[in-house]
Amino acid sequence: MNTTATLTPDRTIRQPPTGGRLRWAVADALTVTWRNLINYTRIPDAIFFSSIQPIMFVLLFRYVFGGAIHVPGTTYVNYLIAGVYVQTVMFGAVSTSVGLAEDLHKGLIERFRALPMARSAVLAGRTTADLVRNVGVLLLITAVGYLVGFRVQTNAVEFVAGLLLVLLFAYGLSWGFAIIGLSASNSETAQLAAFPVLFPLTFASSAFVPVTSMPGWLQAFAVHQPVSQLVDAMRQLMLGGHSAYWSSSNVWQALAWAVGLLVVLAPLAVLRYRRAA
Amino acid sequence: MVYPLAPAGDVQPAVEAVDLVKVFAKGNVRALDGVSLRVEAGTVLGLLGPNGAGKTTAVRILSTILTPDGGRAAVLGHDVVREADVVRQLIGLAGQYATVDENLTGRENLRMVGRLSHLPKGQTLEQADALLEQFGLAEAANRPLKTYSGGMRRRIDLAAALVSRPPILFLDEPTTGLDPQSRQDLWLVIEELVRVGTTVLLTTQYLEEADRLAHRVAVVDHGRVIAEGTPAELKADLGATVIEITLADPPSASAAAALLGNRDGKAPTLDGATVELTVEDGPRVAAEVLRALDQHQLTVVGLALREPSLDDVFLSLTGHRAEAERTGSTDDPEADRRALAPARGGR
């Protein structure tokens, strides 16, 4: 083997290709995405939280709690699936925090900072990997849902639009959880910091029960908060607008929330990343 | 614009730092307090100093990870702040705080670094395989790093820094906590890199490492360079010979130290059953010492005259031995002790 060729210094300074820096930035983000996706497949915890947990939620609510919860106008399993979609991507966003906190504290980001890669790639690669994982998770929930009796009542176009809406919302949320990850002193703290935000938003919502069953003071919060908007938008798109509980206005409000989260949180996360050392 | 660090016509240093200052807001620590360094192309500079001396901070600034609060630095004439993108193409960094992904395999890690360095695809694949072979990691190439031993981890860390074949290499404590055989292996690789033209700046707490690898040594303490020169110059500045007298047991050694008293204004140092004297005129003092001990029935079981080591230089410059500061630097005190042994032994 030729030792010299492997180790001999190369002083070439590469200029960005004709597509400009953007092409490098996209390529770098995809490389980091690839690396994060491989990581998921090699960490048992990640596989558990991404796949087993949503299946358990579907089964738990379908067969254990579902019998006691009455929803007007549709079966409980049809009502439930939208809630599980949203609950799963909400809790999945914690992995953005935990992953970034680990990369930061184990020294990987330190190495990345000394490479000629795009500065944006670490955050873009992390949030994109989480988006890809969410696609898989939504498909998995859909499949399990079908096995236990869930049926789309509208059409394929509206159903896919609903899934895209959930994915966009989750993508915006990822950037917010990136800020938590970059600010936490370690990955355990990052995980703990996320739950006080997630619990009230996810459970004090229309995800699993109609908000009309809640006391008045809680209803005021539950009706207007973004998770309820998103869940009801999903129901509108999957089950159709024959309900007093959801309507197409939920769709527009959820879309506004999703875009708003992304537009506000992404720049804040980039700012936080530049300062994290 | 006129570049102040490298005037036209002068031979350009590979790495130059002028009056670097870095203050960390947390605790208001002045990590660097005016550090100036110069590494000539193709040479090795050893940054020697205890934990917290500022070695890692200096490396992080030179490798564009941190921006300095004062002073400036350049790599092959490119400013590390204004031309960070260029500098990043010229450097490789390996060290205690810059790691690779432990869930990826060795091969995946090297390919990732190659892609993020924007190397042509064929070059990335070829270089990754060649490095794995070269570093004895071909067998482990498809295993995740979390299955690697400590020595293998350091080798893959170093290999990752070499994917783009950088002309300048920063090594931050490359062998801290390694067993002697693994250190020896890494030293051979570093020597090979220098032979083919790489410029290396390495930080270390091991005096033996600096002595073996570095052409020049800068001793850093409390964010300042307190001495700089070739290992031979630094030892010559101490201008002395070290006499090591080994007695039957530690109590006899204490008695001997008390009997001998100060020589040339320096107190004898005790290490177990061994007394060390640093003196101007070794042979004459040695003869005198042996006579004195003989008269007091203190049996000498060993005698050595040696040139001062960098350890002695460090002690005389900072007032403490390098290893005294190292408590807690690795999670394996046994590895630390083993790694120290050769540095302490006479040569």
Coordinates of C-alpha atoms in Angstrom, one line a residue:
Chain A
M1 CA 0.0 0.0 0.0
N2 CA 1.2 3.5 -0.8
T3 CA 1.5 5.2 2.6
T4 CA 2.8 8.4 1.2
A5 CA -0.2 9.1 -1.0
T6 CA -2.6 8.6 1.8
L7 CA -0.9 11.0 4.2
T8 CA 0.8 13.6 1.9
P9 CA -0.7 17.0 2.5
D10 CA -3.0 18.5 -0.2
R11 CA -3.1 22.3 -0.2
T12 CA -6.0 22.5 -2.7
I13 CA -8.5 25.2 -1.7
R14 CA -11.9 24.2 -3.2
Q15 CA -14.2 26.9 -4.5
P16 CA -18.0 26.4 -4.3
P17 CA -19.4 24.7 -7.4
T18 CA -21.3 26.6 -10.1
G19 CA -24.6 26.2 -8.3
G20 CA -23.0 28.4 -5.6
R21 CA -22.8 27.9 -1.8
L22 CA -26.5 26.7 -1.8
R23 CA -25.6 23.4 -3.4
W24 CA -22.9 22.8 -0.8
A25 CA -25.3 23.7 1.9
V26 CA -28.0 21.3 0.6
A27 CA -25.4 18.5 0.1
D28 CA -24.1 19.1 3.7
A29 CA -27.6 19.1 5.1
L30 CA -28.3 15.8 3.4
T31 CA -25.1 14.2 4.7
V32 CA -26.0 15.2 8.2
T33 CA -29.5 13.9 7.6
W34 CA -28.1 10.6 6.5
R35 CA -25.9 10.4 9.5
N36 CA -28.9 11.1 11.9
L37 CA -31.0 8.5 10.2
I38 CA -28.3 5.8 10.6
N39 CA -28.2 6.8 14.2
Y40 CA -31.9 6.1 14.7
T41 CA -31.5 2.6 13.3
R42 CA -28.6 1.9 15.8
I43 CA -30.2 3.3 19.0
P44 CA -32.8 0.9 20.4
D45 CA -34.5 3.7 22.5
A46 CA -35.0 5.7 19.3
I47 CA -36.7 2.8 17.6
F48 CA -38.9 2.2 20.6
F49 CA -40.1 5.8 20.9
S50 CA -40.6 6.1 17.2
S51 CA -42.6 2.9 16.5
I52 CA -43.7 0.9 19.5
Q53 CA -45.0 3.8 21.5
P54 CA -47.5 5.0 18.9
I55 CA -48.7 1.4 18.3
M56 CA -49.3 1.1 22.1
F57 CA -51.3 4.4 22.1
V58 CA -53.5 3.2 19.3
L59 CA -54.2 -0.1 21.0
L60 CA -54.5 1.4 24.5
F61 CA -57.1 4.0 23.5
R62 CA -58.9 1.8 21.0
Y63 CA -59.4 -1.1 23.4
V64 CA -58.9 0.1 27.0
F65 CA -60.1 3.7 27.3
G66 CA -62.1 3.9 24.0
G67 CA -65.1 2.1 25.3
A68 CA -65.7 4.7 28.0
I69 CA -65.2 7.7 25.7
H70 CA -68.2 8.7 23.6
V71 CA -67.8 10.9 20.6
P72 CA -70.7 12.1 18.5
G73 CA -70.9 11.5 14.8
T74 CA -68.2 8.9 14.3
T75 CA -66.6 5.9 15.9
Y76 CA -64.0 6.4 18.5
V77 CA -61.3 4.7 16.5
N78 CA -61.9 7.2 13.6
Y79 CA -61.8 10.0 16.2
L80 CA -58.7 8.7 17.9
I81 CA -56.2 8.3 15.0
A82 CA -55.8 12.1 14.4
G83 CA -55.0 12.4 18.1
V84 CA -52.3 9.7 17.9
Y85 CA -50.8 11.3 14.8
V86 CA -50.3 14.6 16.6
Q87 CA -49.4 13.2 20.0
T88 CA -46.7 11.1 18.4
V89 CA -45.0 13.9 16.4
M90 CA -45.2 16.1 19.4
F91 CA -43.4 13.6 21.6
G92 CA -41.1 12.7 18.8
A93 CA -39.8 16.3 18.7
V94 CA -38.0 15.6 22.0
S95 CA -35.5 13.5 20.0
T96 CA -34.5 16.7 18.2
S97 CA -33.5 18.2 21.6
V98 CA -31.9 15.1 22.9
G99 CA -29.9 14.5 19.7
L100 CA -28.6 18.0 19.4
A101 CA -27.7 18.1 23.1
E102 CA -25.7 14.8 22.7
D103 CA -23.9 16.0 19.6
L104 CA -23.0 19.2 21.4
H105 CA -21.7 17.6 24.6
K106 CA -20.0 14.6 23.1
G107 CA -17.9 16.8 20.8
L108 CA -19.3 16.0 17.4
I109 CA -20.4 19.6 16.8
E110 CA -16.9 20.7 17.8
R111 CA -15.5 18.6 15.0
F112 CA -18.1 19.9 12.5
R113 CA -17.2 23.5 13.3
A114 CA -13.6 22.9 12.2
L115 CA -14.8 21.4 8.8
P116 CA -15.5 23.5 5.7
M117 CA -19.2 22.4 5.8
A118 CA -22.1 24.8 5.7
R119 CA -23.0 26.2 9.2
S120 CA -26.6 25.5 8.6
A121 CA -26.1 21.8 8.0
V122 CA -26.2 20.6 11.7
L123 CA -29.7 22.1 12.3
A124 CA -31.1 21.4 8.8
G125 CA -29.8 17.8 8.9
R126 CA -31.3 17.2 12.4
T127 CA -34.7 18.6 11.6
T128 CA -34.8 16.9 8.2
A129 CA -34.0 13.5 9.7
D130 CA -36.8 14.1 12.2
L131 CA -39.1 14.9 9.3
V132 CA -38.2 11.7 7.5
R133 CA -38.8 9.7 10.7
N134 CA -42.2 11.4 11.1
V135 CA -43.2 10.3 7.6
G136 CA -42.4 6.7 8.6
V137 CA -44.2 7.0 11.9
L138 CA -47.4 8.5 10.3
L139 CA -47.5 5.6 7.8
L140 CA -47.1 3.1 10.6
I141 CA -49.9 4.6 12.7
T142 CA -52.1 4.6 9.6
A143 CA -51.4 0.9 9.0
V144 CA -52.1 0.0 12.6
G145 CA -55.2 2.2 12.6
Y146 CA -56.5 0.3 9.6
L147 CA -56.0 -3.0 11.3
V148 CA -58.1 -1.9 14.3
G149 CA -61.0 -0.4 12.3
F150 CA -60.0 3.1 11.3
R151 CA -61.3 4.2 7.8
V152 CA -60.7 7.5 6.0
Q153 CA -64.2 9.0 5.3
T154 CA -63.1 11.7 2.8
N155 CA -60.7 11.0 -0.1
A156 CA -57.0 10.3 -0.7
V157 CA -56.2 13.9 -1.6
E158 CA -57.6 15.4 1.6
F159 CA -56.1 12.7 3.7
V160 CA -52.6 13.3 2.3
A161 CA -53.1 17.0 2.7
G162 CA -53.9 16.3 6.4
L163 CA -50.7 14.3 6.8
L164 CA -48.7 17.0 5.2
L165 CA -50.2 19.5 7.5
V166 CA -49.1 17.4 10.5
L167 CA -45.6 17.0 9.1
L168 CA -45.2 20.8 8.5
F169 CA -46.4 21.5 12.1
A170 CA -43.9 18.9 13.4
Y171 CA -41.1 20.4 11.3
G172 CA -41.7 23.9 12.7
L173 CA -41.9 22.4 16.2
S174 CA -38.5 20.6 15.7
W175 CA -36.8 24.0 15.4
G176 CA -38.2 25.0 18.8
F177 CA -37.0 21.8 20.3
A178 CA -33.6 22.4 18.7
I179 CA -33.4 25.5 20.9
I180 CA -34.1 23.4 24.0
G181 CA -31.4 20.9 23.0
L182 CA -28.8 23.6 22.4
S183 CA -29.6 25.3 25.7
A184 CA -29.7 22.2 27.9
S185 CA -26.6 21.3 29.9
N186 CA -26.9 17.6 28.9
S187 CA -29.2 15.3 27.0
E188 CA -31.1 14.2 30.1
T189 CA -31.9 17.8 31.0
A190 CA -33.0 18.4 27.4
Q191 CA -35.5 15.5 27.7
L192 CA -36.8 16.7 31.1
A193 CA -37.2 20.3 29.9
A194 CA -39.4 19.2 27.0
F195 CA -42.1 17.4 29.0
P196 CA -43.6 20.3 31.0
V197 CA -44.3 21.9 27.6
L198 CA -45.5 18.7 25.9
F199 CA -47.9 17.3 28.5
P200 CA -50.4 20.2 28.8
L201 CA -50.4 20.9 25.1
T202 CA -50.9 17.3 24.1
F203 CA -53.4 16.1 26.8
A204 CA -55.3 19.3 27.5
S205 CA -56.5 19.2 23.9
S206 CA -59.0 17.5 21.7
A207 CA -56.5 14.7 20.9
F208 CA -58.1 11.9 22.8
V209 CA -61.4 13.3 24.3
P210 CA -63.9 15.9 23.2
V211 CA -63.0 19.2 25.0
T212 CA -66.7 19.6 26.0
S213 CA -66.0 16.9 28.7
M214 CA -63.5 19.2 30.4
P215 CA -64.3 21.9 33.0
G216 CA -65.0 25.3 31.7
W217 CA -61.7 27.0 32.6
L218 CA -59.7 24.2 30.9
Q219 CA -61.9 24.2 27.9
A220 CA -61.0 27.8 27.2
F221 CA -57.4 26.8 26.9
A222 CA -58.0 23.5 25.2
V223 CA -60.2 24.9 22.4
H224 CA -57.8 27.5 21.3
Q225 CA -54.4 26.0 21.7
P226 CA -52.5 24.8 18.6
V227 CA -52.6 21.1 19.2
S228 CA -56.4 21.1 19.3
Q229 CA -56.5 23.1 16.1
L230 CA -54.2 20.7 14.4
V231 CA -56.0 17.6 15.6
D232 CA -59.4 19.0 14.5
A233 CA -57.9 20.1 11.2
M234 CA -56.8 16.5 10.6
R235 CA -60.3 15.3 11.5
Q236 CA -61.8 17.7 9.1
L237 CA -59.6 16.4 6.3
M238 CA -59.9 12.7 7.2
L239 CA -63.5 12.5 8.4
G240 CA -65.2 15.3 6.6
G241 CA -67.1 18.4 7.9
H242 CA -70.2 16.8 9.3
S243 CA -69.4 17.6 12.9
A244 CA -70.1 20.4 15.3
Y245 CA -66.6 19.8 16.8
W246 CA -64.4 20.6 13.8
S247 CA -64.6 22.6 10.6
S248 CA -62.5 23.9 7.7
S249 CA -61.6 26.9 9.8
N250 CA -59.5 24.5 11.9
V251 CA -57.5 23.7 8.8
W252 CA -56.6 27.3 8.2
Q253 CA -55.8 28.0 11.8
A254 CA -53.6 24.9 12.0
L255 CA -51.8 25.9 8.8
A256 CA -51.2 29.4 10.2
W257 CA -49.8 27.9 13.4
A258 CA -47.5 25.5 11.5
V259 CA -46.1 28.3 9.2
G260 CA -45.8 30.7 12.2
L261 CA -43.9 28.2 14.3
L262 CA -41.4 27.6 11.5
V263 CA -40.9 31.3 10.6
V264 CA -40.4 32.3 14.2
L265 CA -38.5 29.3 15.6
A266 CA -36.1 28.5 12.8
P267 CA -34.2 31.9 12.9
L268 CA -34.2 31.7 16.8
A269 CA -32.6 28.2 16.6
V270 CA -30.0 29.4 14.1
L271 CA -29.2 32.3 16.4
R272 CA -28.9 29.9 19.4
Y273 CA -26.7 27.6 17.4
R274 CA -24.2 30.3 16.5
R275 CA -23.9 31.2 20.2
A276 CA -23.6 27.6 21.5
A277 CA -20.0 26.8 21.9
Chain B
M1 CA -5.3 44.5 2.1
V2 CA -1.8 44.3 3.6
Y3 CA -1.5 41.2 5.7
P4 CA 0.3 42.2 8.9
L5 CA 1.3 38.7 10.0
A6 CA 3.2 37.6 6.9
P7 CA 4.9 40.4 5.1
A8 CA 5.6 39.8 1.4
G9 CA 8.9 38.1 0.7
D10 CA 9.2 36.6 4.1
V11 CA 9.0 32.9 4.6
Q12 CA 5.5 32.4 5.7
P13 CA 5.0 30.4 8.9
A14 CA 2.4 27.6 8.7
V15 CA 0.7 28.8 11.8
E16 CA 1.1 32.2 13.5
A17 CA -0.7 33.6 16.5
V18 CA -0.1 37.1 17.8
D19 CA -1.2 38.2 21.3
L20 CA -4.3 36.0 21.4
V21 CA -6.7 36.9 24.2
K22 CA -9.8 34.9 25.2
V23 CA -12.0 35.7 28.1
F24 CA -14.8 33.4 29.0
A25 CA -17.8 35.3 30.4
K26 CA -18.7 32.4 32.6
G27 CA -16.6 32.9 35.7
N28 CA -14.7 35.8 34.0
V29 CA -11.8 33.5 33.2
R30 CA -8.9 34.9 31.2
A31 CA -8.2 31.6 29.4
L32 CA -5.6 33.2 27.1
D33 CA -3.7 36.3 28.2
G34 CA -1.7 37.3 25.2
V35 CA -0.4 34.1 23.6
S36 CA 1.9 34.4 20.6
L37 CA 3.0 31.3 18.7
R38 CA 4.8 30.5 15.4
V39 CA 5.0 27.1 13.8
E40 CA 7.3 26.8 10.8
A41 CA 6.0 24.7 7.9
G42 CA 6.9 21.1 8.2
T43 CA 7.7 21.2 11.9
V44 CA 6.1 20.2 15.1
L45 CA 5.3 22.7 17.9
G46 CA 4.5 21.2 21.2
L47 CA 2.2 23.2 23.5
L48 CA 3.1 22.0 26.9
G49 CA 1.2 22.9 30.1
P50 CA -1.0 21.6 32.9
N51 CA -4.8 21.3 32.7
G52 CA -6.5 24.7 32.4
A53 CA -3.3 26.4 31.1
G54 CA -5.1 27.5 27.9
K55 CA -3.7 24.9 25.5
T56 CA -7.1 23.7 24.3
T57 CA -8.5 27.3 24.0
A58 CA -5.5 28.2 21.8
V59 CA -6.2 25.2 19.5
R60 CA -9.9 26.0 19.3
I61 CA -9.1 29.5 18.1
L62 CA -6.6 28.3 15.6
S63 CA -9.0 25.8 14.2
T64 CA -11.8 28.5 13.8
I65 CA -14.1 27.0 16.5
L66 CA -13.8 30.0 18.8
T67 CA -13.1 33.6 17.9
P68 CA -10.5 35.5 19.9
D69 CA -11.3 38.5 22.0
G70 CA -8.0 40.1 21.2
G71 CA -5.0 39.5 18.9
R72 CA -5.1 37.6 15.7
A73 CA -4.0 34.3 14.1
A74 CA -3.4 32.9 10.7
V75 CA -3.0 29.5 9.0
L76 CA -0.8 29.5 5.9
G77 CA -1.4 33.3 5.8
H78 CA -5.2 33.0 6.0
D79 CA -6.8 34.8 8.9
V80 CA -8.7 32.4 11.2
V81 CA -11.6 34.8 11.7
R82 CA -12.0 36.6 8.3
E83 CA -11.0 33.6 6.2
A84 CA -12.4 30.8 8.4
D85 CA -13.8 28.9 5.3
V86 CA -10.4 28.8 3.7
V87 CA -8.6 27.8 7.0
R88 CA -11.1 25.0 7.5
Q89 CA -9.9 23.4 4.2
L90 CA -6.3 23.5 5.3
I91 CA -6.6 22.0 8.8
G92 CA -7.3 18.8 10.4
L93 CA -8.4 18.6 14.1
A94 CA -8.3 15.7 16.4
G95 CA -8.4 15.7 20.1
Q96 CA -10.1 15.2 23.4
Y97 CA -13.1 17.5 22.7
A98 CA -13.5 16.9 18.9
T99 CA -14.9 13.5 18.3
V100 CA -16.7 11.5 15.6
D101 CA -20.0 9.7 15.8
E102 CA -20.0 6.6 18.0
N103 CA -23.1 5.1 16.4
L104 CA -21.5 5.1 13.0
T105 CA -18.9 2.6 11.8
G106 CA -15.3 3.6 11.2
R107 CA -15.9 3.7 7.5
E108 CA -19.1 5.7 7.7
N109 CA -17.4 8.3 9.9
L110 CA -14.5 8.8 7.5
R111 CA -16.9 9.0 4.5
M112 CA -19.0 11.6 6.4
V113 CA -16.0 13.8 7.1
G114 CA -14.9 13.4 3.4
R115 CA -18.3 14.5 2.1
L116 CA -18.5 17.4 4.5
S117 CA -15.1 18.5 3.4
H118 CA -16.5 18.6 -0.2
L119 CA -13.9 16.1 -1.6
P120 CA -14.6 14.5 -4.9
K121 CA -16.6 11.3 -4.2
G122 CA -14.0 8.9 -5.5
Q123 CA -11.4 10.5 -3.4
T124 CA -13.5 10.3 -0.3
L125 CA -14.1 6.5 -0.7
E126 CA -10.5 5.8 -1.6
Q127 CA -9.0 7.9 1.2
A128 CA -11.4 6.4 3.8
D129 CA -10.4 2.8 2.9
A130 CA -6.7 3.7 2.7
L131 CA -6.7 5.3 6.1
L132 CA -8.6 2.4 7.7
E133 CA -5.9 0.1 6.3
Q134 CA -3.1 2.3 7.3
F135 CA -4.3 2.7 10.9
G136 CA -4.9 -1.0 11.4
L137 CA -8.7 -0.5 11.5
A138 CA -9.6 -2.4 8.3
E139 CA -11.0 -5.3 10.3
A140 CA -13.1 -3.0 12.5
A141 CA -14.2 -0.7 9.6
N142 CA -17.8 -1.9 9.6
R143 CA -18.3 -1.9 13.3
P144 CA -19.9 1.1 15.2
L145 CA -17.3 3.0 17.1
K146 CA -18.9 2.2 20.5
T147 CA -17.3 -1.2 20.1
Y148 CA -13.8 0.2 19.7
S149 CA -11.1 0.2 22.4
G150 CA -9.6 3.4 23.6
G151 CA -6.6 3.1 21.3
M152 CA -8.8 2.4 18.3
R153 CA -10.9 5.4 19.1
R154 CA -7.9 7.7 19.1
R155 CA -6.8 6.3 15.8
I156 CA -10.1 6.7 14.1
D157 CA -10.3 10.3 15.5
L158 CA -6.9 11.0 14.0
A159 CA -7.9 9.3 10.7
A160 CA -11.0 11.5 10.5
A161 CA -8.7 14.5 10.8
L162 CA -6.7 13.2 7.8
V163 CA -9.4 12.5 5.3
S164 CA -8.8 15.7 3.4
R165 CA -5.0 15.3 3.7
P166 CA -4.6 18.7 5.5
P167 CA -1.2 20.4 5.5
I168 CA -1.8 21.6 9.0
L169 CA -2.8 19.3 11.8
F170 CA -3.9 20.2 15.3
L171 CA -3.8 17.5 17.9
D172 CA -5.3 18.3 21.3
E173 CA -3.8 15.8 23.8
P174 CA -3.7 13.0 21.3
T175 CA -2.5 10.4 23.7
T176 CA -4.0 11.4 27.1
G177 CA -5.2 8.3 28.9
L178 CA -3.7 5.8 26.4
D179 CA -1.7 2.8 27.3
P180 CA 2.0 2.9 26.4
Q181 CA 1.7 0.7 23.4
S182 CA -1.1 2.7 21.9
R183 CA 0.8 5.9 22.5
Q184 CA 3.9 4.5 20.8
D185 CA 1.7 3.6 17.8
L186 CA 0.3 7.0 17.5
W187 CA 3.7 8.6 17.8
L188 CA 4.9 6.6 14.9
V189 CA 1.9 7.8 12.8
I190 CA 2.6 11.4 13.7
E191 CA 6.3 11.1 12.9
E192 CA 5.3 9.6 9.5
L193 CA 2.9 12.6 8.9
V194 CA 5.7 15.0 9.6
R195 CA 8.1 13.1 7.4
V196 CA 5.8 13.6 4.4
G197 CA 5.5 17.4 5.1
T198 CA 2.6 17.9 7.5
T199 CA 2.9 20.8 10.0
V200 CA 1.7 19.7 13.5
L201 CA 0.7 21.7 16.5
L202 CA 0.1 19.4 19.4
T203 CA -0.8 20.0 23.0
T204 CA 0.3 17.6 25.6
Q205 CA 0.8 17.2 29.3
Y206 CA 3.3 14.5 28.7
L207 CA 6.9 15.9 28.7
E208 CA 8.2 12.8 27.1
E209 CA 5.7 13.2 24.2
A210 CA 6.9 16.8 23.6
D211 CA 10.5 15.7 23.9
R212 CA 10.0 12.9 21.4
L213 CA 7.8 14.6 18.7
A214 CA 8.3 18.4 18.9
H215 CA 10.9 20.4 17.1
R216 CA 10.0 23.4 19.4
V217 CA 8.2 23.5 22.6
A218 CA 6.1 26.4 24.0
V219 CA 5.4 26.1 27.7
V220 CA 2.0 27.5 28.6
D221 CA 0.8 28.3 32.1
H222 CA -2.1 30.5 33.2
G223 CA -2.9 31.6 29.6
R224 CA 0.6 32.8 28.8
V225 CA 3.7 31.3 27.1
I226 CA 6.3 31.3 29.8
A227 CA 9.1 29.7 27.7
E228 CA 9.7 28.7 24.1
G229 CA 12.5 27.0 22.3
T230 CA 13.8 23.6 21.2
P231 CA 13.7 20.9 23.9
A232 CA 17.5 21.1 23.9
E233 CA 17.5 24.9 24.4
L234 CA 15.0 24.7 27.2
K235 CA 17.1 22.1 29.0
A236 CA 20.3 24.0 28.3
D237 CA 18.7 27.2 29.8
L238 CA 18.4 25.2 33.0
G239 CA 22.1 24.9 32.7
A240 CA 22.5 21.9 34.9
T241 CA 23.0 18.3 35.5
V242 CA 20.6 16.2 37.5
I243 CA 22.1 13.8 40.0
E244 CA 19.8 10.9 41.0
I245 CA 20.9 9.1 44.1
T246 CA 19.0 6.0 45.2
L247 CA 19.2 4.8 48.7
A248 CA 18.1 1.6 50.5
D249 CA 14.7 3.0 51.6
P250 CA 12.7 6.2 51.8
P251 CA 13.8 7.1 55.4
S252 CA 17.5 6.9 54.4
A253 CA 16.6 9.1 51.4
S254 CA 15.1 11.7 53.7
A255 CA 18.1 11.5 55.9
A256 CA 20.4 12.0 52.9
A257 CA 18.4 14.9 51.6
A258 CA 18.6 16.6 55.0
L259 CA 22.4 15.9 55.1
L260 CA 23.1 17.3 51.6
G261 CA 21.1 20.5 52.0
N262 CA 20.8 23.1 49.3
R263 CA 23.1 23.0 46.3
D264 CA 23.4 26.0 44.0
G265 CA 20.4 27.5 45.7
K266 CA 18.1 24.5 45.0
A267 CA 16.7 22.1 47.5
P268 CA 17.0 18.4 46.8
T269 CA 13.8 16.7 45.7
L270 CA 12.6 13.4 47.1
D271 CA 10.8 10.7 45.2
G272 CA 10.5 7.5 47.2
A273 CA 14.0 6.2 48.0
T274 CA 15.6 8.6 45.4
V275 CA 17.0 12.0 46.0
E276 CA 17.5 14.4 43.1
L277 CA 19.9 17.3 42.9
T278 CA 20.0 19.8 40.1
V279 CA 23.5 21.3 40.1
E280 CA 25.9 23.2 37.8
D281 CA 28.9 20.9 38.0
G282 CA 27.6 17.3 38.1
P283 CA 30.7 15.1 38.3
R284 CA 32.4 17.1 41.1
V285 CA 29.3 17.4 43.2
A286 CA 28.6 13.7 42.7
A287 CA 32.0 12.7 44.1
E288 CA 31.5 15.0 47.0
V289 CA 28.0 13.7 47.7
L290 CA 29.2 10.1 47.7
R291 CA 31.9 10.8 50.2
A292 CA 29.5 12.6 52.5
L293 CA 27.0 9.9 52.4
D294 CA 29.6 7.2 53.0
Q295 CA 30.9 9.1 56.1
H296 CA 27.4 8.9 57.5
Q297 CA 26.9 5.2 56.8
L298 CA 24.1 5.9 54.3
T299 CA 24.4 3.2 51.6
V300 CA 24.0 4.3 48.0
V301 CA 22.4 1.6 45.9
G302 CA 22.2 3.6 42.7
L303 CA 23.7 6.7 41.1
A304 CA 22.8 8.4 37.8
L305 CA 23.9 11.6 36.3
R306 CA 21.7 12.9 33.5
E307 CA 20.8 15.9 31.4
P308 CA 17.7 17.6 32.7
S309 CA 14.5 16.4 31.2
L310 CA 11.6 18.6 30.1
D311 CA 10.0 17.6 33.3
D312 CA 12.8 19.3 35.2
V313 CA 12.4 22.4 32.9
F314 CA 8.7 22.4 33.6
L315 CA 9.3 22.2 37.4
S316 CA 11.8 25.0 37.4
L317 CA 9.5 27.3 35.2
T318 CA 6.2 26.7 37.0
G319 CA 7.2 25.6 40.4
H320 CA 5.2 22.4 40.0
R321 CA 5.5 19.1 38.2
A322 CA 3.2 18.7 35.2
E323 CA 1.6 15.6 36.5
A324 CA 0.6 17.2 39.8
E325 CA -2.0 19.1 37.9
R326 CA -3.4 16.2 36.1
T327 CA -5.5 14.7 38.8
G328 CA -8.9 13.8 37.4
S329 CA -7.9 14.5 33.8
T330 CA -8.7 10.9 32.7
D331 CA -11.2 8.5 34.2
D332 CA -8.4 5.9 34.3
P333 CA -5.8 6.7 36.9
E334 CA -4.0 3.5 36.1
A335 CA -3.5 4.6 32.5
D336 CA -2.2 7.9 33.8
R337 CA 0.3 6.3 36.1
R338 CA 1.5 3.9 33.3
A339 CA 1.8 6.8 30.9
L340 CA 3.8 8.8 33.4
A341 CA 6.3 6.1 34.2
P342 CA 8.6 6.6 31.2
A343 CA 8.7 10.3 31.8
R344 CA 9.8 10.0 35.4
G345 CA 12.4 7.3 34.8
G346 CA 16.0 8.4 34.2
R347 CA 17.4 8.4 30.7

